[in-house]
Short mmCIF file of C-alpha atoms and ligand atoms in Angstrom, two decimals:
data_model
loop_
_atom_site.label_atom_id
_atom_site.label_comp_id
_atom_site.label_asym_id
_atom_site.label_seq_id
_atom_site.Cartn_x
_atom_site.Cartn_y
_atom_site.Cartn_z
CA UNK K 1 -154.51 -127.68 31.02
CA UNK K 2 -157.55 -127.43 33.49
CA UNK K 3 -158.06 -123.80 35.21
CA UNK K 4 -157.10 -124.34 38.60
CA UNK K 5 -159.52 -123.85 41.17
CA UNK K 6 -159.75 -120.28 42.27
CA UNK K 7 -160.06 -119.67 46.19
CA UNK K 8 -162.08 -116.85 48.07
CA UNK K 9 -161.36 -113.56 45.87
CA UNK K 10 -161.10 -111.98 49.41
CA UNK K 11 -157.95 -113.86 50.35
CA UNK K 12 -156.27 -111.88 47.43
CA UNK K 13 -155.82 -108.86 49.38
CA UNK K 14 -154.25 -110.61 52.31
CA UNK K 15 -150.57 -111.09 52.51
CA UNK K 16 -149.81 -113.77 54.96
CA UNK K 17 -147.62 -113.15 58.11
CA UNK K 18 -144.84 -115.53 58.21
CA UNK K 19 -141.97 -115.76 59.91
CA UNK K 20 -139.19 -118.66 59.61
CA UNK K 21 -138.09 -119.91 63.07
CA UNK K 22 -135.31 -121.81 61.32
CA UNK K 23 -133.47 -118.53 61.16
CA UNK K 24 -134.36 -117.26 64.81
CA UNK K 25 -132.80 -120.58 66.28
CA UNK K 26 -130.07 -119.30 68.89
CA UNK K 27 -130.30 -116.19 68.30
CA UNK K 28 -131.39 -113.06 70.76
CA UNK K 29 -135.53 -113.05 69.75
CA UNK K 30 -136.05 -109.42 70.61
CA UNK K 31 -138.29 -109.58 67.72
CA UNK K 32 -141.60 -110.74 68.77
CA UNK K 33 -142.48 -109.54 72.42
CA UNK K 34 -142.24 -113.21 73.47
CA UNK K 35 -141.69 -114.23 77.73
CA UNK K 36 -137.57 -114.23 77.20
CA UNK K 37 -137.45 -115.60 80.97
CA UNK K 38 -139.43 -118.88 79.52
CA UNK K 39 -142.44 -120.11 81.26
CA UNK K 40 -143.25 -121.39 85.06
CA UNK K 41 -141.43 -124.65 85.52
CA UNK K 42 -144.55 -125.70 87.52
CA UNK K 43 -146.20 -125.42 83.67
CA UNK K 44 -142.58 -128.14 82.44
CA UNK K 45 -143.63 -130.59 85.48
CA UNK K 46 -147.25 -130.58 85.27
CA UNK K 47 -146.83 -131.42 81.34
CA UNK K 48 -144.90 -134.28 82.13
CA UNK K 49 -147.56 -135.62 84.21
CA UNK K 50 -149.91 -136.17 81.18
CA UNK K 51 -151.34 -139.63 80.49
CA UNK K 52 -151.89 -141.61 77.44
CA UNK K 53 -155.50 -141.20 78.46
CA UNK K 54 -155.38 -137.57 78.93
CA UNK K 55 -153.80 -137.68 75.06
CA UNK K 56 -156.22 -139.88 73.59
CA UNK K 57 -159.25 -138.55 75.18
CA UNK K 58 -160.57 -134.85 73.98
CA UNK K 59 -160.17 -132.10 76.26
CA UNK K 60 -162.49 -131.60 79.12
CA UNK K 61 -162.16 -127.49 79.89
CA UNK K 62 -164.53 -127.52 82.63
CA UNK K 63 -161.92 -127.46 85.80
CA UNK K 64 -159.78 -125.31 83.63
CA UNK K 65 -162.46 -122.97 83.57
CA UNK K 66 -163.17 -123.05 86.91
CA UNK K 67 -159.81 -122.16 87.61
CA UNK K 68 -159.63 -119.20 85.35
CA UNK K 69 -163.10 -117.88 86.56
CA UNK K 70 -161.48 -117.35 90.05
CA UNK K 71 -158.64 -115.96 88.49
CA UNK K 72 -160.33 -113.50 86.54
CA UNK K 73 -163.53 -112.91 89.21
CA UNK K 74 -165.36 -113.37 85.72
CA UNK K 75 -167.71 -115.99 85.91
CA UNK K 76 -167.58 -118.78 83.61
CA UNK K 77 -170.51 -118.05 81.38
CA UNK K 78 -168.49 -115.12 80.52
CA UNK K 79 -165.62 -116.48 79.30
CA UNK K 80 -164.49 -118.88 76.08
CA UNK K 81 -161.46 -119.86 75.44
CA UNK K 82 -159.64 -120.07 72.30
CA UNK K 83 -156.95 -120.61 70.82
CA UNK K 84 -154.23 -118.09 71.53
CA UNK K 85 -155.54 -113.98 71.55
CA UNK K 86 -155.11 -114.96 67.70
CA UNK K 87 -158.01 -117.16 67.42
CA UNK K 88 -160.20 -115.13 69.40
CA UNK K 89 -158.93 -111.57 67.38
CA UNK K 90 -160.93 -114.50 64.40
CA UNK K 91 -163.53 -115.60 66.67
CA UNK K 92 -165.12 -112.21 67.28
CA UNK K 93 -164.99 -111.07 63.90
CA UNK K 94 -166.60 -114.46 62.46
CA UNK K 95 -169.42 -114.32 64.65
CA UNK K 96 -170.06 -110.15 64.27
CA UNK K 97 -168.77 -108.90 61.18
CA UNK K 98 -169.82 -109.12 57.64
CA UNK K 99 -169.09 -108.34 54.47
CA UNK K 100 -169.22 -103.95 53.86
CA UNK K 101 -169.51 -103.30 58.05
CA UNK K 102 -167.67 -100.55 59.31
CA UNK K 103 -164.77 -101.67 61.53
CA UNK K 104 -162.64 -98.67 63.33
CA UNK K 105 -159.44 -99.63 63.91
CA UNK K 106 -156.49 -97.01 65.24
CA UNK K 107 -153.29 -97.33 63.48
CA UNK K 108 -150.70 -98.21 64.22
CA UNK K 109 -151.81 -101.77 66.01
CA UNK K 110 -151.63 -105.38 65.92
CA UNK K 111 -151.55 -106.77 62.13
CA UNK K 112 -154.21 -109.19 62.64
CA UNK K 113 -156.95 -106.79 62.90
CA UNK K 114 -156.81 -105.05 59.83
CA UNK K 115 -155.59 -108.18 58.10
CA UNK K 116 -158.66 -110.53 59.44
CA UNK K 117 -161.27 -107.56 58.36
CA UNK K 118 -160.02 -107.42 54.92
CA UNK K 119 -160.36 -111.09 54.66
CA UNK K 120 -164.51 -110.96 55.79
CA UNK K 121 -164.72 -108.02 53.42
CA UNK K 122 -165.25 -105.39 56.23
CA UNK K 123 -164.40 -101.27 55.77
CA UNK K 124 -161.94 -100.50 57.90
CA UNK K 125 -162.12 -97.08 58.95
CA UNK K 126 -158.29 -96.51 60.09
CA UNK K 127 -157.82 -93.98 62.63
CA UNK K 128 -153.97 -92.62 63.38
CA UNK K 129 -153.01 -92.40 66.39
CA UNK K 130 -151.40 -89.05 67.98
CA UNK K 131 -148.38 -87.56 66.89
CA UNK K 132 -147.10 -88.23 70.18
CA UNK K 133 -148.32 -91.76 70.07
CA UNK K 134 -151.65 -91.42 72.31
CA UNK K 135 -154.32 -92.83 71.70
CA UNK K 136 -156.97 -90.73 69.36
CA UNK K 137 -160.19 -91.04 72.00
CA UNK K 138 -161.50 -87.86 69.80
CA UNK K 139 -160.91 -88.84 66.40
CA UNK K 140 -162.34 -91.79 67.24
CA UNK K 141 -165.52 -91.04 68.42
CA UNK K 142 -165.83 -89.02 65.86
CA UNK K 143 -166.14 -91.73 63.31
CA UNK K 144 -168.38 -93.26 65.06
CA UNK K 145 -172.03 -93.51 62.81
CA UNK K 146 -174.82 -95.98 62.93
CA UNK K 147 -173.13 -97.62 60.39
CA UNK K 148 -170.01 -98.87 63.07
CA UNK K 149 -170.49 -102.38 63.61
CA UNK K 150 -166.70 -102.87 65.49
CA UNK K 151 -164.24 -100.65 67.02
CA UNK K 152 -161.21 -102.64 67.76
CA UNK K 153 -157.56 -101.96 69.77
CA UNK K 154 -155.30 -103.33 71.74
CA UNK K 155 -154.31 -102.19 75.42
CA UNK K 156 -151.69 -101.76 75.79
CA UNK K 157 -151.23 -101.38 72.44
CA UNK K 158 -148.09 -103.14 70.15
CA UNK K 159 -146.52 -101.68 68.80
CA UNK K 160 -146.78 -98.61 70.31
CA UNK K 161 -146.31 -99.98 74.15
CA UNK K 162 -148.78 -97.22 75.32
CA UNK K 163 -152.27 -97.57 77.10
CA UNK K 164 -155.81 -96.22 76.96
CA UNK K 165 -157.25 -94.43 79.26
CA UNK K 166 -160.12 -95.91 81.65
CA UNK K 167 -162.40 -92.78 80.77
CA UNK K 168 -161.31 -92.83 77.21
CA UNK K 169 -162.43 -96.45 77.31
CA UNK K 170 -166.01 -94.96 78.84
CA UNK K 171 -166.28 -91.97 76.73
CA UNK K 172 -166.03 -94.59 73.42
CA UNK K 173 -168.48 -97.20 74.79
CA UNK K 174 -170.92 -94.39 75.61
CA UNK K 175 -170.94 -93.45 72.11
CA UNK K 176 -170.53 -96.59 70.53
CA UNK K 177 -174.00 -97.95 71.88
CA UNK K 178 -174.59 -99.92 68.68
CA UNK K 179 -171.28 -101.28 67.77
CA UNK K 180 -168.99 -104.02 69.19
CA UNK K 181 -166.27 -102.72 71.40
CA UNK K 182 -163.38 -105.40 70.94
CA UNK K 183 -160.43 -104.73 73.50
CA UNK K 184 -157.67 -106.76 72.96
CA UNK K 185 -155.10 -106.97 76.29
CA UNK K 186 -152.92 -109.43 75.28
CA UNK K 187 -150.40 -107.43 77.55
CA UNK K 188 -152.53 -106.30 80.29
CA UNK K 189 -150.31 -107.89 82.86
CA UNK K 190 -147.43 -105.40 82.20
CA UNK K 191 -150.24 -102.34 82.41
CA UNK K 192 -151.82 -104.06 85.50
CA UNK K 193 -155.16 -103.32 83.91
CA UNK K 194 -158.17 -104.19 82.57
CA UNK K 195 -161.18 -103.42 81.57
CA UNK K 196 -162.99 -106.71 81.96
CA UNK K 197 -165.33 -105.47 84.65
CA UNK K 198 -166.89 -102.95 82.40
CA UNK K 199 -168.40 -106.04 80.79
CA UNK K 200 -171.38 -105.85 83.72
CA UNK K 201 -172.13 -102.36 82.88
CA UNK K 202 -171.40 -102.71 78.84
CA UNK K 203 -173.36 -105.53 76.89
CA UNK K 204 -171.17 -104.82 73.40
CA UNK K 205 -167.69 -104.94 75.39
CA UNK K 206 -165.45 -108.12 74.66
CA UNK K 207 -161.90 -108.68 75.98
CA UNK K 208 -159.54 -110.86 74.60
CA UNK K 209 -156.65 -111.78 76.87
CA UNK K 210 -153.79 -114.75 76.52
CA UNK K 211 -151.16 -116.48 78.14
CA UNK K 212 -148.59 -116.08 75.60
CA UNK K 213 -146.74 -113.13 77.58
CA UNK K 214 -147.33 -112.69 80.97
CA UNK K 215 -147.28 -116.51 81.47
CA UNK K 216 -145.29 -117.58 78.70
CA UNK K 217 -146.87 -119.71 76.96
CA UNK K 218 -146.89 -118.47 73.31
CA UNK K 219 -146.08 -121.94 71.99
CA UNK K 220 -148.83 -123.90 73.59
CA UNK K 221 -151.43 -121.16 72.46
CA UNK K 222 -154.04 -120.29 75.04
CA UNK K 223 -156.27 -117.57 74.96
CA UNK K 224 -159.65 -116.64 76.36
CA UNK K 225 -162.74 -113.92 75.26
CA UNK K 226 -164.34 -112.29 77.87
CA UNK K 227 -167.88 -110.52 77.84
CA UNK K 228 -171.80 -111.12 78.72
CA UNK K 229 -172.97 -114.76 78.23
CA UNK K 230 -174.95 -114.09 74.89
CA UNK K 231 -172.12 -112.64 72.95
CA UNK K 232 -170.11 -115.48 74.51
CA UNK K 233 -172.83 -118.11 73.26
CA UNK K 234 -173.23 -116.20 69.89
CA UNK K 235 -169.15 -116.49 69.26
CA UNK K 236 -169.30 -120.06 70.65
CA UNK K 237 -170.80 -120.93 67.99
CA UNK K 238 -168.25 -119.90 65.32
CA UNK K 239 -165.50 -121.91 66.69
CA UNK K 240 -164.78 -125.13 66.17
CA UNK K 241 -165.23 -127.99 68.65
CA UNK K 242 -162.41 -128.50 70.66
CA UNK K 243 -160.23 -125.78 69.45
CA UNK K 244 -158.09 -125.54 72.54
CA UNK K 245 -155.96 -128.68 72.57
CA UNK K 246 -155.60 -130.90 76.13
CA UNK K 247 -152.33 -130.09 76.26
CA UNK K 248 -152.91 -126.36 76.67
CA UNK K 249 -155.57 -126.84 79.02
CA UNK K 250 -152.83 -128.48 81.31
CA UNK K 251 -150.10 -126.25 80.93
CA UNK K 252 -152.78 -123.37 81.69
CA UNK K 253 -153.68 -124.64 84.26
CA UNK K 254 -150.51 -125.18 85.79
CA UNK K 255 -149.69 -121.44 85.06
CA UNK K 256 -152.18 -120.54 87.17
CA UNK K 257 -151.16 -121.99 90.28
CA UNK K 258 -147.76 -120.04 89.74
CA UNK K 259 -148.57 -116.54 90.01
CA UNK K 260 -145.49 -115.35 91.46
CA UNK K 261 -143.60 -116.19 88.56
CA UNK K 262 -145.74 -113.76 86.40
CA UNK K 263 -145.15 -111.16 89.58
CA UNK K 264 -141.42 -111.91 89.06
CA UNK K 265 -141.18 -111.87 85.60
CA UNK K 266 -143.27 -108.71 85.35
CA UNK K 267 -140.86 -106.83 87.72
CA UNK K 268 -137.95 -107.82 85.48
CA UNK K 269 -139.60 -106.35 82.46
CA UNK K 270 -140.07 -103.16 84.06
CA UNK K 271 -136.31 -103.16 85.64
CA UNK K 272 -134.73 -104.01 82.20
CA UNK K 273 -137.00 -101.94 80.28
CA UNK K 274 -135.92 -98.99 82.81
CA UNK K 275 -132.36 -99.92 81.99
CA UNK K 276 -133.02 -100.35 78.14
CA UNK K 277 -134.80 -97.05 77.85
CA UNK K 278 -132.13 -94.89 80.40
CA UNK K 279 -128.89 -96.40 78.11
CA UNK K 280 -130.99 -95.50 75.09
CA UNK K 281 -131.45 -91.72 75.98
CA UNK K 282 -127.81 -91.57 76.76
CA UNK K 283 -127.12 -92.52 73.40
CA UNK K 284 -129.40 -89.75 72.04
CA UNK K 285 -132.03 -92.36 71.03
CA UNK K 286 -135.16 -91.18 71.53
CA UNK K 287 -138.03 -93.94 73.07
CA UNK K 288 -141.60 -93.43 74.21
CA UNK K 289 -143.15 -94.78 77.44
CA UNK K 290 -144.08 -98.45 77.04
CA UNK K 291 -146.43 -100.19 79.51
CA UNK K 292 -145.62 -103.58 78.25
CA UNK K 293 -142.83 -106.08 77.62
CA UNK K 294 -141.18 -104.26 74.27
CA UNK K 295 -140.83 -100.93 73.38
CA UNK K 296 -140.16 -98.21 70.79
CA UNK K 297 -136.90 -96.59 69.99
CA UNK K 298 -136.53 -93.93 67.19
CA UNK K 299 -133.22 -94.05 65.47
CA UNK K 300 -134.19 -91.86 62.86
CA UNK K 301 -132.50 -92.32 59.60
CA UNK K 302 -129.97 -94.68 60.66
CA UNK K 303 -132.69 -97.53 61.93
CA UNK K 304 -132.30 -99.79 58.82
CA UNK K 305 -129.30 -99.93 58.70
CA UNK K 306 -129.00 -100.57 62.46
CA UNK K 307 -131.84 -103.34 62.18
CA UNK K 308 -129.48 -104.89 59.40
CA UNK K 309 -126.04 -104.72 61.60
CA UNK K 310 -127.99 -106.13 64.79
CA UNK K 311 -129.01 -108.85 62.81
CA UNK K 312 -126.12 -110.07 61.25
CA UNK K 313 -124.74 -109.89 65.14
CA UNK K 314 -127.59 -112.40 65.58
CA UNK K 315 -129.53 -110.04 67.28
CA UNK K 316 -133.64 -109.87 65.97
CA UNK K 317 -135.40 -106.86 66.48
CA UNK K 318 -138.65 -106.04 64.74
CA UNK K 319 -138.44 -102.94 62.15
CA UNK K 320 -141.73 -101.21 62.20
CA UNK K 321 -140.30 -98.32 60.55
CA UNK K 322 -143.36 -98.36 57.40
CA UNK K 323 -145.61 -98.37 59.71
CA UNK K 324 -147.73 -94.86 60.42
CA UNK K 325 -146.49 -92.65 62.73
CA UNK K 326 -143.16 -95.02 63.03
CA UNK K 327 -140.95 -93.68 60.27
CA UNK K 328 -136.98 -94.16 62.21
CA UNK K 329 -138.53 -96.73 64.61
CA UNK K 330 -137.28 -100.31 65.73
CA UNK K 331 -139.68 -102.14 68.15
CA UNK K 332 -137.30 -103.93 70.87
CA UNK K 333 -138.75 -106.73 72.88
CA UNK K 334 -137.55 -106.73 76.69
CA UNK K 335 -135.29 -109.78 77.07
CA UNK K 336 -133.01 -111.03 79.92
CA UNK K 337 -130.30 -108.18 81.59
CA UNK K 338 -128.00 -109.76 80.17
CA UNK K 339 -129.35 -109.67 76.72
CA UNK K 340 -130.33 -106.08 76.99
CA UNK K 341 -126.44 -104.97 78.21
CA UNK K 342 -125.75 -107.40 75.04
CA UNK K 343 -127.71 -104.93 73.03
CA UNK K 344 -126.92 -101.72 74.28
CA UNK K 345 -123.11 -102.97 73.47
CA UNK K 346 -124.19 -103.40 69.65
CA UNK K 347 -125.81 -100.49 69.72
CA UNK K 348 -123.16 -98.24 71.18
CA UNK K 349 -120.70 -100.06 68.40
CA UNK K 350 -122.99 -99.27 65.87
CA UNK K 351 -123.85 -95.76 66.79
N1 PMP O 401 -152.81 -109.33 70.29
C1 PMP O 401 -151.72 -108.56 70.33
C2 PMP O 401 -151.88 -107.10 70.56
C3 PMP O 401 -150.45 -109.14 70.14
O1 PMP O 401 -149.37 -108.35 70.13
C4 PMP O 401 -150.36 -110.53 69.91
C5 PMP O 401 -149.05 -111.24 69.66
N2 PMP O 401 -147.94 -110.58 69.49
C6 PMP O 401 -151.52 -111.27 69.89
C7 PMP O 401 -152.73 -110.65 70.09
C8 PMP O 401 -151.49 -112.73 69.63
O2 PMP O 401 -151.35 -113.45 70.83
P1 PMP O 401 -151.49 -115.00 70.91
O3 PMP O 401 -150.09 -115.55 70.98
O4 PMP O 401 -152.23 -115.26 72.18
O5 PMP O 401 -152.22 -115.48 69.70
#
């Protein structure tokens, strides 16, 4: 028989994230910080307003991006949108990083960043973060060498639910004059901040942001890079033509003229999360301070076998107990009230 065609050798060290939404159907999804409260219904009405034209033409982003400029107070040279945080996370790296570049990435964080830097054959430099889960400004900078061509994390961060300071933010880009500085805010909603209008003082800043939480729209996949219009032309170039579908563009768009719901829905995170984290601590479960829509709980040596029981009681969580600094941890997205009382029953039974 033939040898079969090899593929990249790089995409031998990669081992895919999948997850089978066959076996989430019906059940309580605490397991991937999506919006539990759903989406705007402005977002359900404007869809069903679409065309056969608006189908069968492709997408025209330039309203959209009018839309989102104001939004933002970004203007629109300084912004490209992608699709989902994902696809930008891709976008960045494709246009800056190659092969044997030094990437500094502080664990633990977001798969995709170590994952997508393995594939383009960078060094990652992994940085822990603090014992106490803060982020390592020091340690950082102190990696930082002519060689750094990225420095990449999220903020707030996921798993970890905690945030990075504005000066921490300053003292890094101050140092890291000859690197990329890729923030990732995919929950800067929950935070209430951002650190987009560095970008006028900070020509190697770039901010991804999306509306898969705040807004809810994780299954139409929308996201958007922000920083100064060269970077922006340079990584316009690495994606592919029309890579944000029509029907994204109108359900974004939509989202945007319903700001209150993200107001609302952000309230309720913080209520429930208040609630998740106070019935926690009277269970003796320890948690750390999350400024987003999920956080950590530490159940110590009983957490697999908790993650096991809550799923067989249909209820998905996401174990991130191998990951550093983690060991005895569960990462719990915030759902409805009545899922979290739902929970906090289990949990009690369990315990
Ligand atoms: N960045 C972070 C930090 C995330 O947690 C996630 C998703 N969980 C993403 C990016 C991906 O977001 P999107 O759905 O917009 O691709």
């Amino acid at each position: 028989m033939e040898k079969i065609v090899q593929p990249k050798s790089s995409i031998n060290a990669i081992k895919k994230f999948s997850i089978d939404q066959d076996i989430r159907k019906d059940k309580i999804k605490l397991d991937l910080n999506e919006n539990l409260m759903g989406c705007s219904l402005k977002v359900i009405e404007a869809l069903k307003k679409i065309t056969c034209e608006d189908i069968a033409e492709y997408p025209n982003y330039n309203n959209f991006l009018e839309k989102l400029s104001k939004y933002l107070n970004i203007n629109k040279d300084n912004i490209l949108l992608t699709n989902g945080a994902d696809d930008a996370i891709k976008a960045v790296m494709d246009g800056y990083l190659e092969s044997g570049d030094e990437i500094i990435i502080p664990i633990p964080t977001f798969y995709l960043f170590e994952l997508y830097s393995t594939f383009l054959g960078a060094k990652k430099i992994l940085v822990n973060y603090n014992e106490d889960l803060s982020f390592p400004v020091d340690k950082i900078i102190e990696k930082i060498n002519q060689n750094t061509k990225m420095i990449i994390f999220a903020n707030p961060n996921n798993p970890t639910g905690t945030i990075v300071h504005q000066e921490d933010i300053i003292r890094i880009l101050d140092k890291a004059i000859n690197s990329i500085v890729l923030i990732d805010e995919a929950y800067f909603q929950f935070s209430k901040k951002s650190s987009k209008d560095l970008i006028k003082q900070y020509e190697n800043l770039i901010i991804i942001q999306t509306f898969s939480k705040g807004f809810g729209l994780a299954g139409v996949r929308l996201g958007y890079i922000i920083s100064n219009k060269d970077v922006i032309q340079n990584i316009n170039k690495v994606t592919l033509p029309f890579v944000v579908n029509g029907l994204s563009i109108v359900a974004g768009s939509a989202a945007l003229d319903d700001l209150e719901f993200v107001n609302h829905y952000v309230g309720l995170v913080k209520e429930n999360r208040n609630y998740l984290t106070t019935e926690l601590s009277n269970l003796g479960v320890e948690t750390y301070p999350s400024y987003a829509n999920f956080i950590i709980a530490n159940f110590g040596e009983k957490n697999n076998l908790i993650y096991e029981q809550l799923s067989e009681k249909d209820i998905l969580v996401n174990n991130v107990s191998k990951q550093p600094m983690l060991e005895g941890c569960l990462r719990i997205a915030i759902g409805t009230k009545c899922q979290m009382e739902t929970l906090i029953e289990e949990i009690k039974n369990l315990l």
